[in-house]
Coordinates of C-alpha atoms in Angstrom, one line a residue:
Chain A
X1 CA 144.9 -28.0 150.6
X2 CA 144.7 -31.8 150.3
X3 CA 148.4 -32.3 150.5
X4 CA 148.6 -33.8 153.9
X5 CA 149.9 -37.4 154.0
X6 CA 148.0 -40.0 156.0
X7 CA 150.0 -41.2 159.0
X8 CA 149.4 -42.9 162.3
X9 CA 149.8 -39.6 164.0
X10 CA 147.3 -37.9 161.7
X11 CA 145.1 -40.7 160.4
X12 CA 142.4 -40.2 157.7
X13 CA 138.7 -40.8 157.8
X14 CA 136.6 -42.5 155.1
X15 CA 132.8 -42.6 155.5
X16 CA 130.5 -44.5 153.1
X17 CA 126.8 -43.6 152.8
X18 CA 125.2 -46.7 151.4
X19 CA 121.7 -46.6 149.9
X20 CA 119.7 -49.5 151.2
X21 CA 116.4 -48.5 149.8
X22 CA 113.9 -50.9 148.1
X23 CA 115.1 -50.1 144.6
X24 CA 118.5 -51.6 145.4
X25 CA 116.9 -55.0 144.8
X26 CA 117.1 -54.4 141.0
X27 CA 119.3 -56.7 138.9
X28 CA 122.6 -54.8 138.1
X29 CA 122.9 -54.9 134.3
X30 CA 123.6 -58.3 132.9
X31 CA 125.2 -59.5 136.1
X32 CA 123.7 -62.1 138.5
X33 CA 123.8 -59.5 141.3
X34 CA 121.3 -57.0 142.6
X35 CA 122.5 -53.5 143.1
X36 CA 122.6 -54.1 146.8
X37 CA 124.7 -57.2 146.4
X38 CA 127.1 -55.5 144.0
X39 CA 127.4 -52.4 146.2
X40 CA 128.1 -54.5 149.3
X41 CA 130.7 -56.6 147.3
X42 CA 132.4 -53.4 146.1
X43 CA 132.5 -52.0 149.6
X44 CA 133.9 -55.2 151.0
X45 CA 136.6 -55.1 148.3
X46 CA 137.6 -51.6 149.0
X47 CA 137.6 -52.3 152.8
X48 CA 139.9 -55.2 152.1
X49 CA 142.2 -52.9 150.0
X50 CA 142.3 -50.3 152.8
X51 CA 143.2 -53.1 155.2
X52 CA 145.9 -54.3 152.8
X53 CA 147.4 -50.8 152.9
X54 CA 147.5 -50.9 156.7
X55 CA 149.0 -54.4 157.0
X56 CA 152.7 -53.5 157.2
X57 CA 154.4 -55.6 159.9
X58 CA 153.3 -59.2 160.5
X59 CA 150.7 -59.5 163.1
X60 CA 149.5 -55.9 163.3
X61 CA 147.7 -53.3 161.3
X62 CA 148.6 -49.6 161.3
X63 CA 145.9 -47.2 162.2
X64 CA 145.9 -45.1 159.0
X65 CA 142.1 -44.6 158.8
X66 CA 138.9 -44.5 160.8
X67 CA 136.1 -45.9 158.7
X68 CA 132.4 -45.4 158.9
X69 CA 129.6 -46.9 156.9
X70 CA 126.0 -45.6 157.2
X71 CA 123.2 -47.5 155.5
X72 CA 120.0 -45.5 154.7
X73 CA 116.7 -47.0 153.8
X74 CA 116.1 -50.2 155.5
X75 CA 117.6 -50.5 159.0
X76 CA 118.2 -54.3 159.6
X77 CA 119.1 -53.8 163.3
X78 CA 116.7 -51.2 164.5
X79 CA 114.0 -52.1 162.0
X80 CA 112.0 -49.8 159.7
X81 CA 113.3 -46.9 157.6
X82 CA 116.1 -44.7 158.7
X83 CA 119.9 -44.5 159.0
X84 CA 122.2 -46.8 161.0
X85 CA 125.7 -48.1 161.0
X86 CA 126.0 -50.8 158.3
X87 CA 128.7 -52.7 160.1
X88 CA 127.6 -56.1 161.2
X89 CA 128.8 -58.7 163.7
X90 CA 131.0 -57.5 166.5
X91 CA 131.1 -54.0 165.0
X92 CA 127.3 -53.7 164.7
X93 CA 126.1 -50.2 165.7
X94 CA 129.6 -48.7 165.7
X95 CA 129.6 -45.4 163.7
X96 CA 133.4 -45.3 163.2
X97 CA 136.0 -48.0 163.5
X98 CA 139.8 -47.8 163.3
X99 CA 141.6 -50.0 160.7
X100 CA 143.2 -52.4 163.2
X101 CA 139.8 -53.3 164.7
X102 CA 138.2 -53.4 161.3
X103 CA 140.8 -55.9 160.1
X104 CA 140.2 -58.1 163.1
X105 CA 136.4 -58.1 163.1
X106 CA 134.8 -58.9 159.8
X107 CA 131.3 -60.5 160.0
X108 CA 132.6 -63.5 158.2
X109 CA 135.3 -64.9 155.9
X110 CA 133.8 -66.5 152.9
X111 CA 135.2 -68.6 150.1
X112 CA 134.5 -67.3 146.6
X113 CA 135.6 -68.9 143.3
X114 CA 138.8 -67.5 142.0
X115 CA 138.8 -65.7 138.7
X116 CA 141.9 -67.7 137.7
X117 CA 141.0 -71.0 136.1
X118 CA 142.1 -73.9 138.4
X119 CA 143.1 -71.6 141.2
X120 CA 141.8 -72.4 144.7
X121 CA 138.9 -70.2 146.0
X122 CA 139.8 -66.9 147.5
X123 CA 139.0 -66.2 151.2
X124 CA 137.1 -62.9 151.4
X125 CA 136.4 -61.0 154.5
X126 CA 132.9 -59.6 154.7
X127 CA 132.0 -56.4 156.7
X128 CA 128.8 -55.3 155.0
X129 CA 125.8 -57.4 153.9
X130 CA 123.4 -56.5 151.1
X131 CA 120.1 -55.2 152.5
X132 CA 117.2 -53.2 150.8
X133 CA 113.8 -51.9 151.7
X134 CA 111.8 -48.7 152.2
X135 CA 112.6 -45.2 150.7
X136 CA 115.8 -43.2 150.3
X137 CA 116.4 -40.9 153.3
X138 CA 119.7 -39.4 152.0
X139 CA 119.4 -36.1 153.9
X140 CA 119.1 -38.0 157.1
X141 CA 122.1 -40.1 156.2
X142 CA 124.2 -36.9 155.7
X143 CA 122.8 -35.5 159.0
X144 CA 123.7 -38.6 161.0
X145 CA 127.1 -39.1 159.4
X146 CA 127.8 -35.4 159.7
X147 CA 127.5 -35.6 163.5
X148 CA 130.2 -38.2 163.7
X149 CA 132.4 -36.5 161.1
X150 CA 132.1 -33.3 163.2
X151 CA 133.5 -35.2 166.2
X152 CA 136.2 -36.7 164.1
X153 CA 137.5 -33.4 162.6
X154 CA 137.4 -31.9 166.1
X155 CA 139.7 -34.7 167.3
X156 CA 141.9 -34.7 164.2
X157 CA 142.3 -31.0 163.2
X158 CA 145.6 -31.6 161.3
X159 CA 144.6 -34.6 159.3
X160 CA 143.8 -35.0 155.7
X161 CA 140.1 -34.0 155.5
X162 CA 137.4 -36.7 155.7
X163 CA 136.4 -38.4 152.5
X164 CA 132.6 -39.2 152.2
X165 CA 131.4 -41.4 149.5
X166 CA 127.7 -41.7 148.8
X167 CA 126.5 -44.8 146.9
X168 CA 122.9 -44.5 145.7
X169 CA 120.6 -45.6 142.9
X170 CA 117.7 -43.4 143.7
X171 CA 116.1 -40.0 144.2
X172 CA 116.3 -38.6 147.7
X173 CA 112.9 -38.9 149.4
X174 CA 113.5 -36.8 152.5
X175 CA 114.5 -33.4 151.1
X176 CA 113.9 -31.0 152.7
X177 CA 114.7 -32.6 156.0
X178 CA 114.5 -30.5 159.2
X179 CA 114.2 -27.5 157.0
X180 CA 117.2 -28.2 154.9
X181 CA 117.4 -29.5 151.3
X182 CA 119.8 -32.2 150.1
X183 CA 122.1 -29.4 148.8
X184 CA 122.1 -27.7 152.1
X185 CA 122.9 -30.9 154.0
X186 CA 125.7 -31.6 151.5
X187 CA 127.0 -28.0 152.1
X188 CA 126.9 -28.7 155.9
X189 CA 128.9 -31.9 155.4
X190 CA 131.6 -30.2 153.2
X191 CA 131.8 -27.2 155.6
X192 CA 133.4 -29.6 158.1
X193 CA 137.1 -29.2 157.7
X194 CA 140.6 -29.8 159.0
X195 CA 143.6 -27.5 158.6
X196 CA 144.2 -29.3 155.2
X197 CA 140.8 -28.4 153.7
X198 CA 137.1 -29.1 153.7
X199 CA 135.6 -32.6 153.8
X200 CA 135.3 -34.2 150.3
X201 CA 131.9 -35.5 149.3
X202 CA 131.8 -37.9 146.3
X203 CA 128.6 -39.3 144.9
X204 CA 128.0 -42.3 142.6
X205 CA 124.7 -43.1 141.1
X206 CA 124.2 -46.8 140.2
X207 CA 122.1 -47.8 137.2
X208 CA 120.5 -51.2 136.7
X209 CA 120.7 -50.6 132.9
X210 CA 123.9 -51.6 131.1
X211 CA 126.2 -49.0 129.6
X212 CA 126.3 -45.2 129.2
X213 CA 128.0 -44.5 132.5
X214 CA 130.3 -41.6 133.2
X215 CA 132.9 -41.1 135.9
X216 CA 134.5 -37.9 137.1
X217 CA 132.8 -35.5 134.7
X218 CA 133.6 -31.8 134.7
X219 CA 130.0 -30.9 133.8
X220 CA 126.5 -32.2 134.3
X221 CA 125.4 -31.2 130.8
X222 CA 123.1 -33.8 129.3
X223 CA 122.7 -35.9 132.4
X224 CA 119.1 -36.7 133.3
X225 CA 117.8 -36.3 136.9
X226 CA 119.2 -36.8 139.5
X227 CA 122.5 -36.4 137.8
X228 CA 122.7 -32.6 137.8
X229 CA 121.7 -32.4 141.5
X230 CA 124.3 -35.1 142.6
X231 CA 126.9 -33.5 140.4
X232 CA 126.2 -30.2 142.0
X233 CA 126.8 -31.5 145.6
X234 CA 130.0 -33.4 144.6
X235 CA 133.4 -32.0 145.5
X236 CA 136.0 -31.2 142.8
X237 CA 138.6 -33.9 142.7
X238 CA 141.8 -32.8 144.4
X239 CA 145.1 -33.1 142.4
X240 CA 146.2 -36.3 144.0
X241 CA 142.9 -38.0 143.0
X242 CA 143.1 -36.6 139.5
X243 CA 146.5 -38.3 139.4
X244 CA 144.9 -41.5 140.8
X245 CA 142.4 -41.4 138.0
X246 CA 145.1 -40.9 135.4
X247 CA 147.0 -43.9 136.8
X248 CA 143.8 -46.0 136.5
X249 CA 143.4 -45.0 132.9
X250 CA 140.7 -42.3 133.2
X251 CA 141.2 -39.1 131.2
X252 CA 140.0 -36.5 133.7
X253 CA 139.4 -32.9 132.6
X254 CA 140.1 -29.9 134.7
X255 CA 137.2 -29.2 137.1
X256 CA 136.3 -32.9 137.3
X257 CA 134.2 -33.8 140.3
X258 CA 134.0 -36.8 142.5
X259 CA 130.9 -38.0 140.8
X260 CA 129.8 -41.0 138.8
X261 CA 126.5 -41.5 137.0
X262 CA 124.8 -44.6 135.7
X263 CA 127.7 -46.6 137.0
X264 CA 128.1 -50.3 136.5
X265 CA 129.8 -52.6 139.0
X266 CA 133.4 -52.1 137.5
X267 CA 132.9 -48.4 137.6
X268 CA 131.9 -48.5 141.2
X269 CA 135.0 -50.4 142.2
X270 CA 137.2 -47.9 140.2
X271 CA 135.4 -45.0 141.8
X272 CA 136.0 -46.3 145.3
X273 CA 139.7 -47.1 144.6
X274 CA 140.4 -43.6 143.1
X275 CA 138.4 -41.8 145.8
X276 CA 140.0 -43.5 148.8
X277 CA 143.7 -43.6 147.7
X278 CA 145.7 -41.0 149.7
X279 CA 149.4 -41.2 150.2
X280 CA 150.5 -43.0 153.4
X281 CA 153.5 -41.9 155.3
X282 CA 154.4 -43.9 158.4
Chain B
X1 CA 193.2 -45.2 145.2
X2 CA 191.2 -45.5 148.3
X3 CA 187.5 -45.2 149.1
X4 CA 185.8 -43.6 152.0
X5 CA 182.2 -44.5 152.4
X6 CA 179.6 -43.3 155.0
X7 CA 175.8 -43.8 155.3
X8 CA 173.5 -41.2 156.9
X9 CA 169.9 -42.0 157.6
X10 CA 166.8 -40.6 159.3
X11 CA 163.3 -42.2 159.8
X12 CA 160.2 -40.3 158.9
X13 CA 159.3 -37.6 161.5
X14 CA 156.9 -39.3 163.9
X15 CA 158.4 -42.7 163.4
X16 CA 160.7 -44.6 165.8
X17 CA 164.3 -45.2 164.5
X18 CA 163.5 -48.9 164.3
X19 CA 160.8 -48.1 161.8
X20 CA 163.3 -46.9 159.2
X21 CA 162.5 -49.0 156.1
X22 CA 165.4 -48.0 153.9
X23 CA 168.7 -49.8 154.0
X24 CA 172.2 -49.0 152.7
X25 CA 175.3 -50.9 152.8
X26 CA 178.7 -51.0 151.0
X27 CA 182.3 -51.6 151.3
X28 CA 185.6 -52.2 149.6
X29 CA 186.3 -55.2 147.5
X30 CA 189.8 -56.5 148.1
X31 CA 191.8 -59.3 146.8
X32 CA 193.5 -60.1 150.1
X33 CA 193.2 -58.6 153.6
X34 CA 195.6 -55.7 154.1
X35 CA 195.8 -54.9 150.4
X36 CA 194.4 -51.7 148.9
X37 CA 191.0 -52.3 147.5
X38 CA 190.5 -53.0 143.8
X39 CA 186.9 -51.9 143.9
X40 CA 183.8 -51.2 146.0
X41 CA 180.2 -52.3 146.0
X42 CA 177.2 -50.6 147.4
X43 CA 173.4 -51.0 147.6
X44 CA 170.7 -48.6 148.7
X45 CA 167.1 -49.8 148.9
X46 CA 163.8 -48.2 150.0
X47 CA 161.1 -50.4 151.3
X48 CA 157.6 -49.2 150.4
X49 CA 155.3 -48.0 153.2
X50 CA 152.4 -50.1 151.9
X51 CA 154.5 -53.3 151.5
X52 CA 154.2 -56.4 153.6
X53 CA 157.1 -56.7 156.1
X54 CA 159.3 -54.2 154.2
X55 CA 162.0 -54.5 156.8
X56 CA 162.6 -58.2 156.2
X57 CA 162.6 -57.7 152.5
X58 CA 165.2 -54.8 152.5
X59 CA 167.3 -56.6 155.0
X60 CA 167.3 -59.7 152.7
X61 CA 168.2 -57.7 149.6
X62 CA 171.0 -55.8 151.3
X63 CA 172.5 -58.8 153.0
X64 CA 172.6 -60.7 149.7
X65 CA 174.0 -57.9 147.6
X66 CA 176.6 -56.3 149.8
X67 CA 180.2 -57.4 149.7
X68 CA 180.2 -59.0 153.1
X69 CA 181.9 -62.3 153.9
X70 CA 179.7 -65.2 152.7
X71 CA 177.5 -63.1 150.4
X72 CA 178.0 -65.6 147.7
X73 CA 174.7 -64.8 146.0
X74 CA 175.8 -61.2 145.1
X75 CA 174.8 -60.7 141.5
X76 CA 176.8 -59.2 138.6
X77 CA 175.3 -55.9 137.5
X78 CA 173.9 -57.1 134.2
X79 CA 170.4 -57.8 133.2
X80 CA 170.4 -61.6 133.1
X81 CA 172.3 -61.9 136.4
X82 CA 170.1 -59.4 138.1
X83 CA 167.0 -61.3 136.9
X84 CA 168.4 -64.5 138.3
X85 CA 169.1 -62.7 141.6
X86 CA 165.6 -61.3 141.7
X87 CA 164.2 -64.8 141.3
X88 CA 166.6 -66.1 144.0
X89 CA 165.5 -63.3 146.4
X90 CA 161.8 -64.2 145.7
X91 CA 162.4 -67.9 146.4
X92 CA 164.3 -67.1 149.6
X93 CA 161.5 -64.7 150.7
X94 CA 158.9 -67.4 150.1
X95 CA 161.0 -70.0 151.9
X96 CA 161.3 -67.8 155.0
X97 CA 157.6 -66.8 155.0
X98 CA 155.8 -67.1 158.3
X99 CA 153.7 -70.1 157.2
X100 CA 151.0 -69.2 159.7
X101 CA 149.3 -65.8 159.4
X102 CA 147.6 -63.7 161.9
X103 CA 144.5 -63.1 159.7
X104 CA 143.2 -63.9 156.3
X105 CA 144.0 -60.3 155.4
X106 CA 147.6 -60.7 156.3
X107 CA 147.8 -64.0 154.4
X108 CA 146.3 -62.4 151.3
X109 CA 148.5 -59.4 151.6
X110 CA 151.6 -61.7 151.7
X111 CA 150.5 -63.7 148.6
X112 CA 148.8 -61.0 146.5
X113 CA 150.6 -57.8 147.4
X114 CA 153.9 -59.0 149.0
X115 CA 156.8 -56.7 149.7
X116 CA 158.4 -54.1 147.5
X117 CA 161.5 -51.9 147.5
X118 CA 163.3 -49.6 145.1
X119 CA 166.9 -50.5 144.4
X120 CA 170.1 -48.8 143.5
X121 CA 173.1 -51.1 143.2
X122 CA 176.6 -49.9 142.2
X123 CA 180.1 -51.2 141.8
X124 CA 183.3 -49.3 141.5
X125 CA 186.2 -51.1 139.9
X126 CA 189.7 -50.2 138.7
X127 CA 190.8 -48.5 141.9
X128 CA 194.2 -50.2 141.4
X129 CA 194.4 -48.9 137.9
X130 CA 194.5 -45.5 136.1
X131 CA 190.8 -45.2 135.3
X132 CA 188.4 -46.3 137.9
X133 CA 184.8 -46.6 136.8
X134 CA 181.3 -46.9 138.4
X135 CA 178.7 -49.3 137.1
X136 CA 175.2 -49.3 138.5
X137 CA 171.7 -50.8 138.2
X138 CA 168.5 -49.2 139.3
X139 CA 164.8 -50.0 139.7
X140 CA 162.8 -47.0 140.9
X141 CA 163.6 -43.7 142.3
X142 CA 166.6 -44.3 144.5
X143 CA 169.3 -42.2 142.7
X144 CA 173.0 -42.1 142.2
X145 CA 174.7 -38.8 141.8
X146 CA 178.3 -38.5 140.4
X147 CA 179.9 -35.3 141.6
X148 CA 183.3 -33.7 140.8
X149 CA 184.4 -30.4 142.3
X150 CA 180.9 -29.6 143.4
X151 CA 179.5 -30.1 139.9
X152 CA 177.1 -32.9 138.9
X153 CA 178.5 -35.1 136.2
X154 CA 175.7 -37.7 136.1
X155 CA 172.3 -38.6 137.7
X156 CA 171.4 -42.3 137.5
X157 CA 168.6 -43.0 136.8
X158 CA 168.3 -39.7 134.9
X159 CA 165.3 -38.4 136.9
X160 CA 164.1 -34.8 137.0
X161 CA 162.1 -33.0 139.7
X162 CA 158.8 -34.2 138.2
X163 CA 159.7 -37.8 138.1
X164 CA 159.2 -38.7 141.7
X165 CA 155.8 -40.2 142.5
X166 CA 154.2 -42.8 144.7
X167 CA 154.3 -45.6 142.2
X168 CA 158.0 -46.2 141.3
X169 CA 159.4 -49.4 139.8
X170 CA 161.0 -51.7 142.3
X171 CA 162.0 -55.2 143.4
X172 CA 158.9 -57.1 144.3
X173 CA 158.4 -60.5 146.0
X174 CA 155.7 -61.4 143.5
X175 CA 156.9 -63.8 140.8
X176 CA 154.4 -62.3 138.4
X177 CA 156.4 -59.1 138.5
X178 CA 159.7 -60.7 137.5
X179 CA 159.5 -60.0 133.8
X180 CA 158.6 -56.4 134.4
X181 CA 161.5 -56.0 136.9
X182 CA 163.9 -57.4 134.4
X183 CA 162.6 -55.3 131.6
X184 CA 162.5 -52.0 133.6
X185 CA 166.0 -52.5 135.1
X186 CA 168.2 -49.6 134.2
X187 CA 172.0 -49.9 133.8
X188 CA 174.4 -47.0 133.8
X189 CA 178.1 -46.3 134.0
X190 CA 180.7 -43.6 134.3
X191 CA 184.4 -42.9 134.8
X192 CA 185.8 -41.7 138.1
X193 CA 188.8 -39.6 139.2
X194 CA 190.4 -39.0 142.6
X195 CA 188.3 -36.6 144.7
X196 CA 185.0 -37.6 143.0
X197 CA 182.0 -38.3 145.1
X198 CA 179.2 -40.7 144.5
X199 CA 176.0 -40.0 146.5
X200 CA 173.2 -42.6 146.6
X201 CA 170.0 -41.3 148.0
X202 CA 166.5 -42.7 148.5
X203 CA 163.6 -40.7 146.9
X204 CA 162.9 -38.0 149.5
X205 CA 166.6 -37.0 149.7
X206 CA 167.2 -37.4 145.9
X207 CA 164.1 -35.3 145.1
X208 CA 165.3 -32.6 147.5
X209 CA 168.9 -32.7 146.1
X210 CA 167.6 -32.3 142.5
X211 CA 165.4 -29.3 143.4
X212 CA 168.0 -27.7 145.6
X213 CA 170.8 -28.2 143.0
X214 CA 168.7 -26.4 140.4
X215 CA 168.8 -23.4 142.7
X216 CA 172.4 -23.6 143.9
X217 CA 174.3 -26.6 142.8
X218 CA 177.7 -25.7 144.4
X219 CA 176.1 -25.1 147.8
X220 CA 174.2 -28.4 147.8
X221 CA 177.3 -30.6 146.9
X222 CA 179.5 -28.6 149.3
X223 CA 177.1 -29.2 152.2
X224 CA 176.6 -32.9 151.4
X225 CA 180.3 -33.5 150.9
X226 CA 181.2 -31.9 154.2
X227 CA 178.7 -33.7 156.5
X228 CA 180.8 -35.7 159.0
X229 CA 178.4 -36.6 161.7
X230 CA 174.9 -38.2 161.9
X231 CA 173.6 -35.4 164.1
X232 CA 174.5 -32.8 161.5
X233 CA 172.7 -34.9 158.9
X234 CA 169.7 -35.2 161.1
X235 CA 169.6 -31.4 161.6
X236 CA 169.8 -30.8 157.9
X237 CA 166.8 -33.2 157.3
X238 CA 164.8 -31.7 160.1
X239 CA 165.4 -28.2 158.8
X240 CA 164.5 -29.1 155.2
X241 CA 161.3 -30.9 156.2
X242 CA 160.2 -27.7 157.9
X243 CA 160.8 -25.3 155.0
X244 CA 157.7 -23.3 154.4
X245 CA 157.8 -23.4 150.6
X246 CA 156.4 -26.8 149.6
X247 CA 158.3 -26.7 146.3
X248 CA 161.6 -26.6 148.3
X249 CA 160.6 -28.7 151.3
X250 CA 162.0 -32.2 151.8
X251 CA 159.2 -34.8 151.9
X252 CA 158.6 -36.4 155.2
X253 CA 159.7 -39.9 154.4
X254 CA 162.6 -42.2 155.4
X255 CA 165.8 -40.6 154.3
X256 CA 169.1 -42.3 153.4
X257 CA 172.2 -40.9 151.9
X258 CA 175.3 -43.0 151.1
X259 CA 178.4 -41.0 150.2
X260 CA 181.4 -42.7 148.6
X261 CA 184.5 -40.5 148.1
X262 CA 187.6 -41.5 146.1
X263 CA 190.9 -40.6 147.7
X264 CA 194.2 -40.5 145.9
X265 CA 196.0 -41.4 149.2
X266 CA 195.1 -43.1 152.5
X267 CA 193.0 -40.9 154.7
X268 CA 194.9 -39.1 157.5
X269 CA 192.2 -39.6 160.1
X270 CA 189.7 -42.2 161.0
X271 CA 186.6 -40.8 162.6
X272 CA 184.3 -43.1 164.5
X273 CA 180.8 -42.0 165.7
X274 CA 180.0 -43.5 169.1

């Protein structure tokens, strides 16, 4: 399991579930960002990284991944509370987008100051904007995303299994939903599979407080709510991602799960990098 | 002494032949046309799948390194000279950059990630003397095997079956990587005899060779020494990619094998594949 390379013949699938509830307006630690701004920035960074990986030949991107982003909480397009695609601009409303199209259709390209003193500003593509409001319908997010992931695994039965990354700062507010608890919705998601294994569900819980975060624990012991619940629905890290974590300097124990708790913004970026890096082939 | 050199290659399964991102080149070094060679020089490089325009980068490296007419930039195989050559290659890469990019992502990939390839460069000298030698440089997991009578004498770099991963050292287009490339460059040497073979292989082939040789060394070198046609090589690669046992299977990657054989006399036959 989990040893299939990503290729244009058998592309991968990465789906982000992005909490857009009201609590995402909180300041993130000592940064000048809200949780919503930090999460959107980290998502845009990882999307840029994934696009980098696909940019082989000049002038074209390779279709290594299909990417979906589902916001839950405020729905900026439809209005009110619920779940909708978090893509904006030309991709608004699209549940899943191939990398070549993603590369070509950011909402905007913005200039941000470079971290190197004296260097010119960096030009940064933006696909996701920070949004917050309403409660935290996480079950519904898994239900909506699950429908699209079901279609995807049906169309790509031999691919590396889908990677689903849930970014949240709050307690689920819609469990049970349609008679199923969050744990049951998570089980339904991870029951979707390709010939290379079940879908991977990783969860990261953001904390506005500074410090005390953990990444990839092998146990939920000592974690306050909702840590144990989110740990319980998170998939064990497959060997290649344990190796990714080791390369990134994280000492990961056997049985580690794709889970982060009380994460700061740097931990979120590391989590996304480690959780989305799969070997590319052609 | 004479040399006989041949290169076999295969793209990843599912890729077109034109998408092969390895390169290999070599040839005799002679004082004057018509003379027996005094030495040989070869290079094998493996462009990274995630690199920007890996084909242009590996073409540039091979063209500059190989003993072709006009390749005046070919470096000596020592650390300082290789460092200067890396810098020259980076300058040339930048000079021949597109200038205008298709998207901001492509522009940032070019400037921030660039291109990247593993490198194995080798020289053979003393072919006109009593003790020919090989002398090689390496960055990454492209490997040279020195074989005599179907027995392995040397593996350079000295990699084992667990040393192949997705993050090898290599030659980068980024100037910020120059110090690291120079520091991590490995240098090796050995003494040759008539009948010896040098095999230079990119990572998928090298990894397969090391694992297969651990099971039956004589068989592996006998097979690789005897391959005389690209179709036979292609069949070997296809078969080994399909092996059921993952521990024995050849990874589906671009595959390249350069074989250099030392001959005491001139070859009796010249075989050309059309």
